[in-house]
């Protein structure tokens, strides 16, 4: 009998060891020279972040005795960065030719292989979470990259994905081919409210966390300086998309760069406005009162402007000034601004953290820019209970930079330590 009990005890012990995984909950301490916790306005000096398993146990002034310490005493620690607008399946598309070539000459499988490299790059730049806003013709590959990351197959950030995005007939590349030539599209093409609802249902069933819509196209500057556009969806179509997504507890991100696209999106009740180069004051007011986020993606506009102007669209150069004016009005109106870069719209070899400097150039303080990529981004992604600040109980997503981002925000382009969920993903040699 006692032998039987001994066996049961042994089996139970074995199971406990197996279930707890290969890394038992050990305590790790980051010794940070300075720390931005994502809540206050200033840096805390000489802070110790105590990590147990995947979570932060406490932020203390001393290290607990006997704990393993990672020395970051010459660094500034911050919450893991969050980029709320990326395209890991895209390798830069300054010109239409860049874009068409990727869709015409690369298989979805090859593009997915490149995407896994981009996911790793994002993590190494310090982005421990991203909201990837559509695959640009690569189907549902983003949902698989996310799965591979979550299963520990490849390194990468936490991902929310939008799968295929939606646009109407004749509005999105590839365009300009002979009628008899069947070309792929960078989106799921839908017309009519009922078809749009069906597409939302399909995308959600295939793993979309967000529904992405393209709400406008074809930009021009009016004589009064307003950036005008052609709205893609009718208001009825947009409302159907938003209603269907919300009914299924999903949110809608709307690419809207100018007057009418933004206005329709706000009227339809989307959850975030992407790019928003021009937003009318009345729409900014509605965004502030309804809590609709503004994801300005400034850097990419500067990055593609000259190339697109050379291709015959000089409006892209004029848009930069209009964008700055809108950004400043949005801050004044109290609109929530979340950090997003459109990485993939520019080459992933370029560090998306350049957006911090762009935001500061357009009028944010460094601490406002940092918050947009931490606490505000976490709120936008519905993850503020577990991410966005460094405090007890949150997931240990932590980065460190060799300098003071409050005095020079471009130091965010030099992240040399990355931890995701308590696991060290990058450390300066
Ligand atoms: Zn984009």
Coordinates of N, CA, C and O in Angstrom, one line a residue, residues 271-339:
X271 N -12.9 52.7 -34.7 CA -12.2 52.8 -33.5 C -10.8 53.5 -33.6 O -10.3 54.1 -32.6
X272 N -10.2 53.5 -34.8 CA -9.0 54.3 -35.0 C -8.9 54.9 -36.4 O -9.4 54.2 -37.4
X273 N -8.4 56.1 -36.5 CA -8.1 56.7 -37.8 C -6.6 56.6 -38.1 O -5.8 57.0 -37.3
X274 N -6.3 55.9 -39.2 CA -4.9 55.7 -39.6 C -4.5 56.8 -40.5 O -5.2 57.1 -41.5
X275 N -3.3 57.4 -40.3 CA -2.7 58.4 -41.1 C -3.3 59.8 -40.8 O -2.6 60.7 -40.3
X276 N -4.5 60.0 -41.2 CA -5.2 61.3 -40.8 C -4.4 62.5 -41.2 O -4.2 63.4 -40.3
X277 N -3.9 62.6 -42.4 CA -3.1 63.8 -42.8 C -3.9 65.1 -42.6 O -3.4 66.1 -42.2
X278 N -5.2 65.0 -43.0 CA -6.0 66.1 -42.8 C -7.3 65.7 -42.0 O -7.9 64.7 -42.4
X279 N -7.6 66.3 -40.9 CA -8.8 66.0 -40.2 C -9.5 67.4 -39.9 O -8.8 68.3 -39.3
X280 N -10.7 67.5 -40.2 CA -11.4 68.8 -39.9 C -11.6 68.9 -38.4 O -11.7 67.9 -37.7
X281 N -11.6 70.2 -38.0 CA -11.8 70.4 -36.5 C -13.0 69.7 -35.9 O -13.0 69.2 -34.8
X282 N -14.1 69.8 -36.7 CA -15.4 69.2 -36.2 C -15.2 67.7 -36.0 O -15.7 67.1 -35.0
X283 N -14.4 67.0 -36.9 CA -14.2 65.6 -36.7 C -13.2 65.3 -35.5 O -13.3 64.3 -34.8
X284 N -12.2 66.2 -35.3 CA -11.3 66.0 -34.2 C -12.1 66.1 -32.9 O -11.9 65.3 -31.9
X285 N -13.1 67.0 -32.9 CA -13.9 67.1 -31.7 C -14.7 65.8 -31.4 O -14.7 65.4 -30.3
X286 N -15.2 65.3 -32.5 CA -16.0 64.0 -32.3 C -15.0 62.9 -31.9 O -15.4 62.1 -31.0
X287 N -13.8 62.9 -32.4 CA -12.9 61.8 -32.1 C -12.5 61.9 -30.6 O -12.5 60.9 -29.9
X288 N -12.3 63.2 -30.1 CA -12.0 63.4 -28.7 C -13.1 62.9 -27.8 O -12.9 62.2 -26.8
X289 N -14.3 63.3 -28.2 CA -15.5 63.0 -27.3 C -15.8 61.5 -27.3 O -16.2 60.9 -26.3
X290 N -15.6 60.8 -28.4 CA -15.9 59.4 -28.5 C -14.7 58.5 -28.2 O -14.9 57.3 -28.3
X291 N -13.6 59.1 -28.0 CA -12.4 58.2 -27.7 C -11.9 57.5 -28.9 O -11.3 56.4 -28.8
X292 N -12.1 58.0 -30.1 CA -11.5 57.4 -31.4 C -10.0 57.8 -31.4 O -9.7 59.0 -31.3
X293 N -9.2 56.8 -31.6 CA -7.7 57.0 -31.6 C -7.3 57.6 -32.9 O -7.8 57.3 -34.0
X294 N -6.2 58.4 -32.9 CA -5.5 58.9 -34.1 C -4.1 58.3 -34.1 O -3.4 58.4 -33.2
X295 N -3.9 57.6 -35.2 CA -2.5 56.9 -35.4 C -1.9 57.6 -36.6 O -2.1 57.3 -37.8
X296 N -1.1 58.7 -36.3 CA -0.7 59.6 -37.4 C 0.4 59.1 -38.4 O 0.4 59.6 -39.5
X297 N 1.2 58.1 -38.1 CA 2.2 57.6 -39.0 C 2.9 58.7 -39.8 O 2.8 58.8 -41.0
X298 N 3.7 59.5 -39.1 CA 4.3 60.7 -39.7 C 5.5 60.3 -40.5 O 5.7 60.8 -41.7
X299 N 6.4 59.5 -40.0 CA 7.7 59.3 -40.6 C 7.5 58.7 -42.0 O 8.2 59.1 -42.9
X300 N 6.6 57.8 -42.2 CA 6.4 57.1 -43.5 C 6.1 58.2 -44.6 O 6.5 58.1 -45.7
X301 N 5.3 59.2 -44.2 CA 4.9 60.3 -45.1 C 6.1 61.0 -45.6 O 6.2 61.3 -46.8
X302 N 7.1 61.3 -44.7 CA 8.3 62.0 -45.1 C 9.1 61.0 -46.0 O 9.8 61.4 -47.0
X303 N 9.1 59.8 -45.6 CA 10.0 58.8 -46.3 C 9.6 58.5 -47.7 O 10.4 58.4 -48.6
X304 N 8.3 58.5 -48.0 CA 7.8 58.2 -49.4 C 7.6 59.4 -50.2 O 7.5 59.3 -51.5
X305 N 7.6 60.6 -49.6 CA 7.1 61.8 -50.3 C 7.9 62.1 -51.6 O 7.3 62.2 -52.7
X306 N 9.2 62.1 -51.5 CA 10.0 62.5 -52.7 C 9.9 61.4 -53.8 O 9.7 61.8 -55.0
X307 N 9.9 60.2 -53.4 CA 9.7 59.1 -54.4 C 8.4 59.2 -55.2 O 8.3 59.0 -56.4
X308 N 7.3 59.5 -54.4 CA 6.0 59.5 -55.0 C 5.9 60.8 -55.8 O 5.2 60.8 -56.9
X309 N 6.5 61.9 -55.4 CA 6.5 63.1 -56.2 C 7.2 62.9 -57.5 O 6.7 63.3 -58.6
X310 N 8.3 62.2 -57.5 CA 9.1 61.9 -58.7 C 8.2 61.0 -59.7 O 8.4 61.1 -60.9
X311 N 7.3 60.3 -59.1 CA 6.5 59.4 -59.9 C 5.3 60.1 -60.4 O 4.5 59.5 -61.1
X312 N 5.2 61.4 -60.1 CA 4.1 62.2 -60.7 C 3.0 62.6 -59.7 O 1.9 63.0 -60.1
X313 N 3.2 62.4 -58.4 CA 2.2 62.8 -57.4 C 2.8 63.7 -56.3 O 3.1 63.3 -55.2
X314 N 3.0 65.0 -56.7 CA 3.7 66.0 -55.8 C 2.8 66.3 -54.6 O 3.4 66.9 -53.6
X315 N 1.6 65.9 -54.6 CA 0.7 66.1 -53.4 C 1.3 65.5 -52.1 O 1.1 66.0 -51.0
X316 N 2.1 64.4 -52.3 CA 2.7 63.8 -51.1 C 3.7 64.7 -50.4 O 3.9 64.5 -49.2
X317 N 4.3 65.6 -51.1 CA 5.2 66.5 -50.4 C 4.4 67.6 -49.7 O 4.7 67.9 -48.5
X318 N 3.3 68.1 -50.3 CA 2.5 69.1 -49.6 C 1.8 68.5 -48.4 O 1.5 69.2 -47.5
X319 N 1.6 67.2 -48.4 CA 0.8 66.6 -47.3 C 1.6 66.7 -46.0 O 1.0 66.7 -44.9
X320 N 2.9 66.8 -46.1 CA 3.7 66.8 -44.8 C 3.3 68.0 -43.9 O 3.1 67.9 -42.7
X321 N 3.3 69.2 -44.6 CA 2.9 70.4 -43.8 C 1.5 70.3 -43.3 O 1.2 70.7 -42.2
X322 N 0.6 69.8 -44.1 CA -0.8 69.7 -43.7 C -0.9 68.7 -42.5 O -1.7 68.9 -41.6
X323 N -0.1 67.7 -42.6 CA -0.1 66.7 -41.5 C 0.3 67.3 -40.2 O -0.3 67.0 -39.1
X324 N 1.4 68.1 -40.3 CA 1.9 68.7 -39.0 C 0.8 69.6 -38.4 O 0.6 69.6 -37.2
X325 N 0.1 70.4 -39.3 CA -0.9 71.3 -38.8 C -2.0 70.4 -38.1 O -2.5 70.8 -37.0
X326 N -2.4 69.3 -38.8 CA -3.5 68.4 -38.2 C -3.0 67.8 -36.9 O -3.8 67.8 -35.9
X327 N -1.8 67.4 -36.8 CA -1.3 66.8 -35.6 C -1.3 67.8 -34.4 O -1.8 67.4 -33.3
X328 N -0.9 69.0 -34.7 CA -1.0 70.0 -33.6 C -2.4 70.3 -33.2 O -2.7 70.5 -32.0
X329 N -3.3 70.4 -34.2 CA -4.7 70.6 -33.8 C -5.3 69.5 -33.0 O -6.1 69.6 -32.1
X330 N -4.9 68.2 -33.4 CA -5.4 67.0 -32.7 C -4.9 67.0 -31.2 O -5.7 66.7 -30.3
X331 N -3.7 67.5 -31.0 CA -3.2 67.5 -29.6 C -4.0 68.5 -28.8 O -4.4 68.3 -27.7
X332 N -4.2 69.7 -29.4 CA -5.0 70.8 -28.8 C -6.4 70.3 -28.5 O -7.0 70.6 -27.5
X333 N -7.0 69.5 -29.4 CA -8.4 69.1 -29.2 C -8.5 67.9 -28.2 O -9.6 67.5 -27.9
X334 N -7.4 67.4 -27.7 CA -7.4 66.3 -26.8 C -7.7 65.0 -27.3 O -8.2 64.1 -26.6
X335 N -7.4 64.8 -28.6 CA -7.6 63.4 -29.2 C -6.5 62.5 -28.7 O -5.3 62.9 -28.6
X336 N -6.8 61.2 -28.5 CA -5.8 60.2 -28.0 C -5.0 59.9 -29.2 O -5.5 59.4 -30.3
X337 N -3.7 60.1 -29.1 CA -2.8 59.8 -30.2 C -1.9 58.6 -29.9 O -1.2 58.5 -28.9
X338 N -2.0 57.5 -30.7 CA -1.2 56.3 -30.5 C -0.1 56.2 -31.5 O -0.3 56.6 -32.7
X339 N 1.0 55.7 -31.1 CA 2.2 55.5 -31.9 C 2.0 54.4 -33.0 O 1.6 53.3 -32.7

